[in-house]
Amino acid sequence: MRFQFLGDHLGLDLAATVSWRETRPVDLLAEPADLREWLTLAGLRPLGAVTADSLAAAVDVREAVYGAAYACVAGRPVGSADLALLNDFAGREPMRPVVVRAGVMTWSGGVEQALATVARETCRLVGTPEHARVRRCEGAPCTRLFLDNSRAGGRRWCDKRACGSRVNAAAYRERRAARGERAEPGLS
């Protein structure tokens, strides 16, 4: 699946639409149709057209989200430009929740309202003690950020099955090599 929602937070999932930021960046929001797909999968199906201008705005919001969240991970102050952009979008009209029936809700609004909703959620994350639970995946070269909602606060990977498995397999191979054992077929 092209878009993965592993961040446990709407804003962090938007930030993850650039894969491998530090080694070989891949922008998954290359076309307006990509943004429509992401918003739909995120549960924010926008009404109206998704234009090149709305894609550019989404990329600006995404980069501000990443900058603010990464500052939280690094223990640095959030950049003033990122805060200004997030606060600007958060001050706009968000999407409206619409209850379809008990247990089923959708959202109503256009792309700008969807981006305002993402910005508001990010402001709630960065502006509360919850910001201390933002983590960066330890599975190099992954650069995904996520919200650690584990009870002990010890989550290390964006996805235990992908990044966690890769890290554990590499550690296993290193331990075997250190003991002078040969790798088992299929585990290299």
mmCIF file of N, CA and C in Angstrom, residues 51-180:
data_model
loop_
_atom_site.group_PDB
_atom_site.id
_atom_site.type_symbol
_atom_site.label_atom_id
_atom_site.label_comp_id
_atom_site.label_asym_id
_atom_site.label_seq_id
_atom_site.Cartn_x
_atom_site.Cartn_y
_atom_site.Cartn_z
ATOM 1 N N THR A 51 -6.855 20.886 -6.296
ATOM 2 C CA THR A 51 -6.115 21.598 -7.335
ATOM 3 C C THR A 51 -4.617 21.593 -7.048
ATOM 4 N N ALA A 52 -3.868 22.103 -7.999
ATOM 5 C CA ALA A 52 -2.421 22.253 -7.805
ATOM 6 C C ALA A 52 -2.139 23.199 -6.636
ATOM 7 N N ASP A 53 -2.961 24.235 -6.474
ATOM 8 C CA ASP A 53 -2.781 25.159 -5.352
ATOM 9 C C ASP A 53 -3.055 24.470 -4.014
ATOM 10 N N SER A 54 -4.088 23.645 -3.965
ATOM 11 C CA SER A 54 -4.373 22.949 -2.703
ATOM 12 C C SER A 54 -3.300 21.906 -2.411
ATOM 13 N N LEU A 55 -2.731 21.301 -3.459
ATOM 14 C CA LEU A 55 -1.608 20.374 -3.252
ATOM 15 C C LEU A 55 -0.410 21.128 -2.679
ATOM 16 N N ALA A 56 -0.120 22.315 -3.228
ATOM 17 C CA ALA A 56 1.003 23.118 -2.715
ATOM 18 C C ALA A 56 0.772 23.494 -1.252
ATOM 19 N N ALA A 57 -0.459 23.842 -0.894
ATOM 20 C CA ALA A 57 -0.782 24.163 0.500
ATOM 21 C C ALA A 57 -0.599 22.942 1.390
ATOM 22 N N ALA A 58 -1.009 21.773 0.896
ATOM 23 C CA ALA A 58 -0.863 20.537 1.678
ATOM 24 C C ALA A 58 0.608 20.217 1.920
ATOM 25 N N VAL A 59 1.438 20.436 0.909
ATOM 26 C CA VAL A 59 2.873 20.193 1.065
ATOM 27 C C VAL A 59 3.455 21.163 2.094
ATOM 28 N N ASP A 60 3.023 22.419 2.074
ATOM 29 C CA ASP A 60 3.474 23.384 3.083
ATOM 30 C C ASP A 60 3.077 22.940 4.486
ATOM 31 N N VAL A 61 1.823 22.505 4.638
ATOM 32 C CA VAL A 61 1.361 22.025 5.953
ATOM 33 C C VAL A 61 2.153 20.792 6.357
ATOM 34 N N ARG A 62 2.345 19.874 5.432
ATOM 35 C CA ARG A 62 3.098 18.639 5.734
ATOM 36 C C ARG A 62 4.490 18.961 6.250
ATOM 37 N N GLU A 63 5.181 19.875 5.573
ATOM 38 C CA GLU A 63 6.548 20.195 5.984
ATOM 39 C C GLU A 63 6.576 20.917 7.329
ATOM 40 N N ALA A 64 5.580 21.737 7.607
ATOM 41 C CA ALA A 64 5.494 22.396 8.913
ATOM 42 C C ALA A 64 5.209 21.375 10.009
ATOM 43 N N VAL A 65 4.347 20.410 9.712
ATOM 44 C CA VAL A 65 4.067 19.338 10.676
ATOM 45 C C VAL A 65 5.349 18.574 10.971
ATOM 46 N N TYR A 66 6.061 18.173 9.917
ATOM 47 C CA TYR A 66 7.294 17.415 10.120
ATOM 48 C C TYR A 66 8.314 18.231 10.908
ATOM 49 N N GLY A 67 8.480 19.497 10.530
ATOM 50 C CA GLY A 67 9.440 20.346 11.239
ATOM 51 C C GLY A 67 9.109 20.497 12.712
ATOM 52 N N ALA A 68 7.839 20.718 13.010
ATOM 53 C CA ALA A 68 7.417 20.884 14.409
ATOM 54 C C ALA A 68 7.574 19.581 15.186
ATOM 55 N N ALA A 69 7.146 18.474 14.596
ATOM 56 C CA ALA A 69 7.225 17.188 15.285
ATOM 57 C C ALA A 69 8.674 16.749 15.466
ATOM 58 N N TYR A 70 9.500 16.967 14.451
ATOM 59 C CA TYR A 70 10.901 16.590 14.570
ATOM 60 C C TYR A 70 11.599 17.424 15.637
ATOM 61 N N ALA A 71 11.223 18.686 15.760
ATOM 62 C CA ALA A 71 11.790 19.514 16.832
ATOM 63 C C ALA A 71 11.453 18.920 18.196
ATOM 64 N N CYS A 72 10.236 18.393 18.324
ATOM 65 C CA CYS A 72 9.846 17.748 19.589
ATOM 66 C C CYS A 72 10.732 16.534 19.865
ATOM 67 N N VAL A 73 10.977 15.724 18.834
ATOM 68 C CA VAL A 73 11.827 14.534 18.987
ATOM 69 C C VAL A 73 13.244 14.940 19.373
ATOM 70 N N ALA A 74 13.753 15.987 18.738
ATOM 71 C CA ALA A 74 15.135 16.415 18.953
ATOM 72 C C ALA A 74 15.308 17.260 20.210
ATOM 73 N N GLY A 75 14.202 17.609 20.881
ATOM 74 C CA GLY A 75 14.293 18.428 22.079
ATOM 75 C C GLY A 75 14.660 19.873 21.789
ATOM 76 N N ARG A 76 14.323 20.330 20.584
ATOM 77 C CA ARG A 76 14.611 21.718 20.193
ATOM 78 C C ARG A 76 13.321 22.516 20.168
ATOM 79 N N PRO A 77 13.434 23.830 20.234
ATOM 80 C CA PRO A 77 12.241 24.663 20.047
ATOM 81 C C PRO A 77 11.716 24.506 18.625
ATOM 82 N N VAL A 78 10.412 24.564 18.479
ATOM 83 C CA VAL A 78 9.796 24.486 17.157
ATOM 84 C C VAL A 78 10.085 25.779 16.415
ATOM 85 N N GLY A 79 10.430 25.672 15.155
ATOM 86 C CA GLY A 79 10.754 26.837 14.344
ATOM 87 C C GLY A 79 9.581 27.797 14.226
ATOM 88 N N SER A 80 9.872 29.075 14.224
ATOM 89 C CA SER A 80 8.806 30.077 14.180
ATOM 90 C C SER A 80 8.008 30.012 12.876
ATOM 91 N N ALA A 81 8.654 29.696 11.752
ATOM 92 C CA ALA A 81 7.932 29.593 10.480
ATOM 93 C C ALA A 81 6.954 28.416 10.513
ATOM 94 N N ASP A 82 7.383 27.296 11.092
ATOM 95 C CA ASP A 82 6.484 26.134 11.208
ATOM 96 C C ASP A 82 5.302 26.457 12.106
ATOM 97 N N LEU A 83 5.579 27.112 13.237
ATOM 98 C CA LEU A 83 4.489 27.494 14.148
ATOM 99 C C LEU A 83 3.524 28.466 13.482
ATOM 100 N N ALA A 84 4.056 29.433 12.775
ATOM 101 C CA ALA A 84 3.197 30.425 12.121
ATOM 102 C C ALA A 84 2.281 29.763 11.099
ATOM 103 N N LEU A 85 2.826 28.864 10.299
ATOM 104 C CA LEU A 85 2.005 28.205 9.287
ATOM 105 C C LEU A 85 0.954 27.307 9.937
ATOM 106 N N LEU A 86 1.359 26.526 10.920
ATOM 107 C CA LEU A 86 0.395 25.645 11.605
ATOM 108 C C LEU A 86 -0.696 26.464 12.284
ATOM 109 N N ASN A 87 -0.309 27.527 12.963
ATOM 110 C CA ASN A 87 -1.305 28.367 13.633
ATOM 111 C C ASN A 87 -2.243 29.032 12.633
ATOM 112 N N ASP A 88 -1.705 29.446 11.492
ATOM 113 C CA ASP A 88 -2.544 30.046 10.452
ATOM 114 C C ASP A 88 -3.595 29.051 9.968
ATOM 115 N N PHE A 89 -3.166 27.861 9.599
ATOM 116 C CA PHE A 89 -4.122 26.864 9.109
ATOM 117 C C PHE A 89 -5.064 26.406 10.218
ATOM 118 N N ALA A 90 -4.563 26.270 11.435
ATOM 119 C CA ALA A 90 -5.420 25.836 12.547
ATOM 120 C C ALA A 90 -6.509 26.853 12.847
ATOM 121 N N GLY A 91 -6.266 28.117 12.510
ATOM 122 C CA GLY A 91 -7.256 29.159 12.731
ATOM 123 C C GLY A 91 -8.348 29.207 11.676
ATOM 124 N N ARG A 92 -8.207 28.415 10.634
ATOM 125 C CA ARG A 92 -9.215 28.383 9.577
ATOM 126 C C ARG A 92 -10.326 27.403 9.948
ATOM 127 N N GLU A 93 -11.400 27.466 9.193
ATOM 128 C CA GLU A 93 -12.538 26.581 9.461
ATOM 129 C C GLU A 93 -12.142 25.129 9.207
ATOM 130 N N PRO A 94 -12.313 24.254 10.204
ATOM 131 C CA PRO A 94 -11.967 22.842 10.018
ATOM 132 C C PRO A 94 -13.124 22.077 9.369
ATOM 133 N N MET A 95 -12.868 20.832 9.100
ATOM 134 C CA MET A 95 -13.951 19.966 8.617
ATOM 135 C C MET A 95 -14.956 19.787 9.750
ATOM 136 N N ARG A 96 -16.197 19.536 9.357
ATOM 137 C CA ARG A 96 -17.249 19.316 10.353
ATOM 138 C C ARG A 96 -17.536 17.824 10.464
ATOM 139 N N PRO A 97 -17.618 17.322 11.699
ATOM 140 C CA PRO A 97 -17.987 15.914 11.847
ATOM 141 C C PRO A 97 -19.480 15.738 11.557
ATOM 142 N N VAL A 98 -19.802 14.656 10.871
ATOM 143 C CA VAL A 98 -21.185 14.328 10.550
ATOM 144 C C VAL A 98 -21.430 12.894 11.006
ATOM 145 N N VAL A 99 -22.360 12.724 11.937
ATOM 146 C CA VAL A 99 -22.688 11.389 12.424
ATOM 147 C C VAL A 99 -23.696 10.763 11.462
ATOM 148 N N VAL A 100 -23.338 9.612 10.922
ATOM 149 C CA VAL A 100 -24.199 8.889 9.992
ATOM 150 C C VAL A 100 -25.197 8.040 10.781
ATOM 151 N N ARG A 101 -24.674 7.349 11.778
ATOM 152 C CA ARG A 101 -25.473 6.547 12.711
ATOM 153 C C ARG A 101 -24.567 6.249 13.907
ATOM 154 N N ALA A 102 -25.108 5.655 14.917
ATOM 155 C CA ALA A 102 -24.316 5.353 16.109
ATOM 156 C C ALA A 102 -23.080 4.546 15.706
ATOM 157 N N GLY A 103 -21.927 5.057 16.054
ATOM 158 C CA GLY A 103 -20.672 4.380 15.764
ATOM 159 C C GLY A 103 -20.076 4.690 14.403
ATOM 160 N N VAL A 104 -20.757 5.516 13.594
ATOM 161 C CA VAL A 104 -20.244 5.839 12.262
ATOM 162 C C VAL A 104 -20.268 7.352 12.064
ATOM 163 N N MET A 105 -19.081 7.902 11.779
ATOM 164 C CA MET A 105 -18.956 9.338 11.572
ATOM 165 C C MET A 105 -18.148 9.586 10.307
ATOM 166 N N THR A 106 -18.482 10.636 9.597
ATOM 167 C CA THR A 106 -17.690 11.089 8.457
ATOM 168 C C THR A 106 -17.370 12.560 8.688
ATOM 169 N N TRP A 107 -16.638 13.131 7.747
ATOM 170 C CA TRP A 107 -16.275 14.537 7.833
ATOM 171 C C TRP A 107 -16.803 15.259 6.608
ATOM 172 N N SER A 108 -17.138 16.524 6.767
ATOM 173 C CA SER A 108 -17.649 17.327 5.669
ATOM 174 C C SER A 108 -16.813 18.596 5.530
ATOM 175 N N GLY A 109 -16.375 18.875 4.305
ATOM 176 C CA GLY A 109 -15.603 20.081 4.025
ATOM 177 C C GLY A 109 -14.699 19.863 2.836
ATOM 178 N N GLY A 110 -14.042 20.929 2.416
ATOM 179 C CA GLY A 110 -13.133 20.863 1.286
ATOM 180 C C GLY A 110 -11.701 20.631 1.730
ATOM 181 N N VAL A 111 -10.785 20.760 0.788
ATOM 182 C CA VAL A 111 -9.374 20.517 1.070
ATOM 183 C C VAL A 111 -8.853 21.493 2.122
ATOM 184 N N GLU A 112 -9.209 22.770 2.016
ATOM 185 C CA GLU A 112 -8.715 23.738 3.006
ATOM 186 C C GLU A 112 -9.190 23.378 4.407
ATOM 187 N N GLN A 113 -10.425 22.940 4.536
ATOM 188 C CA GLN A 113 -10.934 22.524 5.842
ATOM 189 C C GLN A 113 -10.210 21.268 6.340
ATOM 190 N N ALA A 114 -9.875 20.363 5.416
ATOM 191 C CA ALA A 114 -9.129 19.161 5.799
ATOM 192 C C ALA A 114 -7.744 19.537 6.319
ATOM 193 N N LEU A 115 -7.079 20.470 5.624
ATOM 194 C CA LEU A 115 -5.758 20.903 6.079
ATOM 195 C C LEU A 115 -5.841 21.645 7.408
ATOM 196 N N ALA A 116 -6.918 22.404 7.613
ATOM 197 C CA ALA A 116 -7.127 23.071 8.902
ATOM 198 C C ALA A 116 -7.293 22.033 10.013
ATOM 199 N N THR A 117 -7.980 20.944 9.706
ATOM 200 C CA THR A 117 -8.176 19.870 10.689
ATOM 201 C C THR A 117 -6.841 19.227 11.046
ATOM 202 N N VAL A 118 -6.015 18.955 10.042
ATOM 203 C CA VAL A 118 -4.688 18.380 10.293
ATOM 204 C C VAL A 118 -3.849 19.345 11.132
ATOM 205 N N ALA A 119 -3.876 20.618 10.784
ATOM 206 C CA ALA A 119 -3.096 21.615 11.520
ATOM 207 C C ALA A 119 -3.562 21.721 12.970
ATOM 208 N N ARG A 120 -4.874 21.687 13.195
ATOM 209 C CA ARG A 120 -5.399 21.747 14.573
ATOM 210 C C ARG A 120 -4.930 20.556 15.397
ATOM 211 N N GLU A 121 -5.011 19.376 14.790
ATOM 212 C CA GLU A 121 -4.563 18.177 15.505
ATOM 213 C C GLU A 121 -3.068 18.258 15.822
ATOM 214 N N THR A 122 -2.302 18.807 14.894
ATOM 215 C CA THR A 122 -0.868 18.950 15.134
ATOM 216 C C THR A 122 -0.596 19.978 16.224
ATOM 217 N N CYS A 123 -1.348 21.072 16.232
ATOM 218 C CA CYS A 123 -1.199 22.067 17.305
ATOM 219 C C CYS A 123 -1.529 21.458 18.660
ATOM 220 N N ARG A 124 -2.562 20.614 18.695
ATOM 221 C CA ARG A 124 -2.912 19.936 19.957
ATOM 222 C C ARG A 124 -1.802 18.997 20.406
ATOM 223 N N LEU A 125 -1.102 18.411 19.447
ATOM 224 C CA LEU A 125 0.003 17.516 19.789
ATOM 225 C C LEU A 125 1.215 18.308 20.280
ATOM 226 N N VAL A 126 1.639 19.288 19.491
ATOM 227 C CA VAL A 126 2.858 20.034 19.785
ATOM 228 C C VAL A 126 2.678 20.949 20.990
ATOM 229 N N GLY A 127 1.474 21.441 21.207
ATOM 230 C CA GLY A 127 1.232 22.409 22.272
ATOM 231 C C GLY A 127 0.798 21.814 23.593
ATOM 232 N N THR A 128 0.903 20.513 23.746
ATOM 233 C CA THR A 128 0.522 19.858 25.001
ATOM 234 C C THR A 128 1.661 18.949 25.464
ATOM 235 N N PRO A 129 1.583 18.435 26.679
ATOM 236 C CA PRO A 129 2.629 17.507 27.134
ATOM 237 C C PRO A 129 2.770 16.261 26.254
ATOM 238 N N GLU A 130 1.764 15.986 25.451
ATOM 239 C CA GLU A 130 1.821 14.830 24.558
ATOM 240 C C GLU A 130 2.985 14.940 23.560
ATOM 241 N N HIS A 131 3.481 16.156 23.334
ATOM 242 C CA HIS A 131 4.594 16.336 22.392
ATOM 243 C C HIS A 131 5.811 15.497 22.773
ATOM 244 N N ALA A 132 5.952 15.196 24.052
ATOM 245 C CA ALA A 132 7.086 14.409 24.521
ATOM 246 C C ALA A 132 6.973 12.940 24.120
ATOM 247 N N ARG A 133 5.840 12.530 23.572
ATOM 248 C CA ARG A 133 5.644 11.144 23.150
ATOM 249 C C ARG A 133 5.834 10.960 21.635
ATOM 250 N N VAL A 134 6.261 12.023 20.958
ATOM 251 C CA VAL A 134 6.564 11.895 19.530
ATOM 252 C C VAL A 134 7.937 11.229 19.422
ATOM 253 N N ARG A 135 8.018 10.222 18.571
ATOM 254 C CA ARG A 135 9.261 9.473 18.386
ATOM 255 C C ARG A 135 9.607 9.388 16.907
ATOM 256 N N ARG A 136 10.865 9.118 16.661
ATOM 257 C CA ARG A 136 11.322 8.818 15.305
ATOM 258 C C ARG A 136 11.634 7.331 15.261
ATOM 259 N N CYS A 137 11.245 6.680 14.186
ATOM 260 C CA CYS A 137 11.481 5.248 14.029
ATOM 261 C C CYS A 137 12.976 4.957 14.134
ATOM 262 N N GLU A 138 13.328 3.942 14.906
ATOM 263 C CA GLU A 138 14.726 3.552 15.071
ATOM 264 C C GLU A 138 15.190 2.599 13.982
ATOM 265 N N GLY A 139 14.313 2.257 13.068
ATOM 266 C CA GLY A 139 14.658 1.340 11.985
ATOM 267 C C GLY A 139 15.282 2.068 10.816
ATOM 268 N N ALA A 140 16.583 2.370 10.912
ATOM 269 C CA ALA A 140 17.270 3.076 9.829
ATOM 270 C C ALA A 140 17.116 2.283 8.535
ATOM 271 N N PRO A 141 16.901 2.917 7.423
ATOM 272 C CA PRO A 141 16.928 4.345 7.150
ATOM 273 C C PRO A 141 15.557 5.018 7.251
ATOM 274 N N CYS A 142 14.607 4.393 7.916
ATOM 275 C CA CYS A 142 13.263 4.966 8.046
ATOM 276 C C CYS A 142 13.328 6.312 8.764
ATOM 277 N N THR A 143 12.529 7.249 8.319
ATOM 278 C CA THR A 143 12.506 8.584 8.933
ATOM 279 C C THR A 143 11.111 8.937 9.439
ATOM 280 N N ARG A 144 10.250 7.934 9.555
ATOM 281 C CA ARG A 144 8.873 8.180 9.965
ATOM 282 C C ARG A 144 8.813 8.595 11.432
ATOM 283 N N LEU A 145 7.921 9.543 11.710
ATOM 284 C CA LEU A 145 7.649 9.965 13.079
ATOM 285 C C LEU A 145 6.327 9.335 13.513
ATOM 286 N N PHE A 146 6.201 9.051 14.791
ATOM 287 C CA PHE A 146 4.970 8.460 15.297
ATOM 288 C C PHE A 146 4.721 8.920 16.726
ATOM 289 N N LEU A 147 3.489 8.757 17.159
ATOM 290 C CA LEU A 147 3.102 9.076 18.527
ATOM 291 C C LEU A 147 3.150 7.788 19.327
ATOM 292 N N ASP A 148 3.983 7.755 20.335
ATOM 293 C CA ASP A 148 4.133 6.562 21.166
ATOM 294 C C ASP A 148 3.012 6.530 22.195
ATOM 295 N N ASN A 149 2.002 5.740 21.916
ATOM 296 C CA ASN A 149 0.873 5.593 22.833
ATOM 297 C C ASN A 149 1.001 4.368 23.723
ATOM 298 N N SER A 150 2.174 3.735 23.705
ATOM 299 C CA SER A 150 2.348 2.556 24.558
ATOM 300 C C SER A 150 2.355 2.985 26.022
ATOM 301 N N ARG A 151 1.913 2.105 26.857
ATOM 302 C CA ARG A 151 1.800 2.421 28.291
ATOM 303 C C ARG A 151 3.145 2.830 28.882
ATOM 304 N N ALA A 152 4.199 2.087 28.544
ATOM 305 C CA ALA A 152 5.518 2.371 29.112
ATOM 306 C C ALA A 152 6.285 3.434 28.334
ATOM 307 N N GLY A 153 5.766 3.835 27.169
ATOM 308 C CA GLY A 153 6.465 4.833 26.363
ATOM 309 C C GLY A 153 7.717 4.285 25.716
ATOM 310 N N GLY A 154 7.725 2.985 25.400
ATOM 311 C CA GLY A 154 8.924 2.367 24.867
ATOM 312 C C GLY A 154 8.840 1.926 23.418
ATOM 313 N N ARG A 155 7.846 2.392 22.683
ATOM 314 C CA ARG A 155 7.734 2.002 21.270
ATOM 315 C C ARG A 155 8.953 2.524 20.512
ATOM 316 N N ARG A 156 9.551 1.672 19.680
ATOM 317 C CA ARG A 156 10.788 2.035 18.991
ATOM 318 C C ARG A 156 10.633 2.170 17.482
ATOM 319 N N TRP A 157 9.609 1.530 16.917
ATOM 320 C CA TRP A 157 9.500 1.492 15.466
ATOM 321 C C TRP A 157 8.131 1.968 15.016
ATOM 322 N N CYS A 158 8.112 2.510 13.795
ATOM 323 C CA CYS A 158 6.836 2.922 13.222
ATOM 324 C C CYS A 158 5.954 1.702 13.006
ATOM 325 N N ASP A 159 6.577 0.590 12.624
ATOM 326 C CA ASP A 159 5.851 -0.650 12.381
ATOM 327 C C ASP A 159 6.722 -1.820 12.821
ATOM 328 N N LYS A 160 6.253 -2.548 13.801
ATOM 329 C CA LYS A 160 7.022 -3.654 14.352
ATOM 330 C C LYS A 160 7.290 -4.733 13.303
ATOM 331 N N ARG A 161 6.322 -4.945 12.415
ATOM 332 C CA ARG A 161 6.472 -6.004 11.409
ATOM 333 C C ARG A 161 7.470 -5.632 10.322
ATOM 334 N N ALA A 162 7.612 -4.365 10.008
ATOM 335 C CA ALA A 162 8.528 -3.964 8.934
ATOM 336 C C ALA A 162 9.852 -3.508 9.525
ATOM 337 N N CYS A 163 9.892 -2.310 10.055
ATOM 338 C CA CYS A 163 11.142 -1.759 10.582
ATOM 339 C C CYS A 163 11.657 -2.559 11.776
ATOM 340 N N GLY A 164 10.798 -2.925 12.679
ATOM 341 C CA GLY A 164 11.223 -3.689 13.854
ATOM 342 C C GLY A 164 11.799 -5.038 13.475
ATOM 343 N N SER A 165 11.160 -5.711 12.543
ATOM 344 C CA SER A 165 11.634 -7.011 12.080
ATOM 345 C C SER A 165 12.986 -6.889 11.400
ATOM 346 N N ARG A 166 13.161 -5.844 10.588
ATOM 347 C CA ARG A 166 14.428 -5.626 9.891
ATOM 348 C C ARG A 166 15.564 -5.401 10.890
ATOM 349 N N VAL A 167 15.320 -4.598 11.921
ATOM 350 C CA VAL A 167 16.335 -4.319 12.932
ATOM 351 C C VAL A 167 16.668 -5.587 13.718
ATOM 352 N N ASN A 168 15.642 -6.318 14.113
ATOM 353 C CA ASN A 168 15.876 -7.550 14.879
ATOM 354 C C ASN A 168 16.613 -8.603 14.060
ATOM 355 N N ALA A 169 16.297 -8.732 12.774
ATOM 356 C CA ALA A 169 16.990 -9.696 11.912
ATOM 357 C C ALA A 169 18.461 -9.321 11.764
ATOM 358 N N ALA A 170 18.749 -8.039 11.596
ATOM 359 C CA ALA A 170 20.137 -7.589 11.470
ATOM 360 C C ALA A 170 20.909 -7.869 12.760
ATOM 361 N N ALA A 171 20.290 -7.631 13.908
ATOM 362 C CA ALA A 171 20.952 -7.898 15.190
ATOM 363 C C ALA A 171 21.215 -9.391 15.364
ATOM 364 N N TYR A 172 20.279 -10.210 14.929
ATOM 365 C CA TYR A 172 20.443 -11.664 15.002
ATOM 366 C C TYR A 172 21.636 -12.105 14.145
ATOM 367 N N ARG A 173 21.708 -11.584 12.905
ATOM 368 C CA ARG A 173 22.825 -11.937 12.035
ATOM 369 C C ARG A 173 24.161 -11.498 12.643
ATOM 370 N N GLU A 174 24.194 -10.312 13.259
ATOM 371 C CA GLU A 174 25.430 -9.839 13.889
ATOM 372 C C GLU A 174 25.848 -10.733 15.049
ATOM 373 N N ARG A 175 24.887 -11.161 15.865
ATOM 374 C CA ARG A 175 25.214 -12.056 16.991
ATOM 375 C C ARG A 175 25.769 -13.383 16.484
ATOM 376 N N ARG A 176 25.162 -13.935 15.450
ATOM 377 C CA ARG A 176 25.637 -15.207 14.891
ATOM 378 C C ARG A 176 27.040 -15.041 14.314
ATOM 379 N N ALA A 177 27.268 -13.931 13.604
ATOM 380 C CA ALA A 177 28.585 -13.692 13.008
ATOM 381 C C ALA A 177 29.642 -13.520 14.094
ATOM 382 N N ALA A 178 29.291 -12.856 15.185
ATOM 383 C CA ALA A 178 30.230 -12.640 16.284
ATOM 384 C C ALA A 178 30.630 -13.962 16.940
ATOM 385 N N ARG A 179 29.732 -14.938 16.906
ATOM 386 C CA ARG A 179 30.020 -16.265 17.479
ATOM 387 C C ARG A 179 30.666 -17.180 16.436
ATOM 388 N N GLY A 180 30.840 -16.652 15.209
ATOM 389 C CA GLY A 180 31.463 -17.442 14.152
ATOM 390 C C GLY A 180 30.519 -18.442 13.516
#
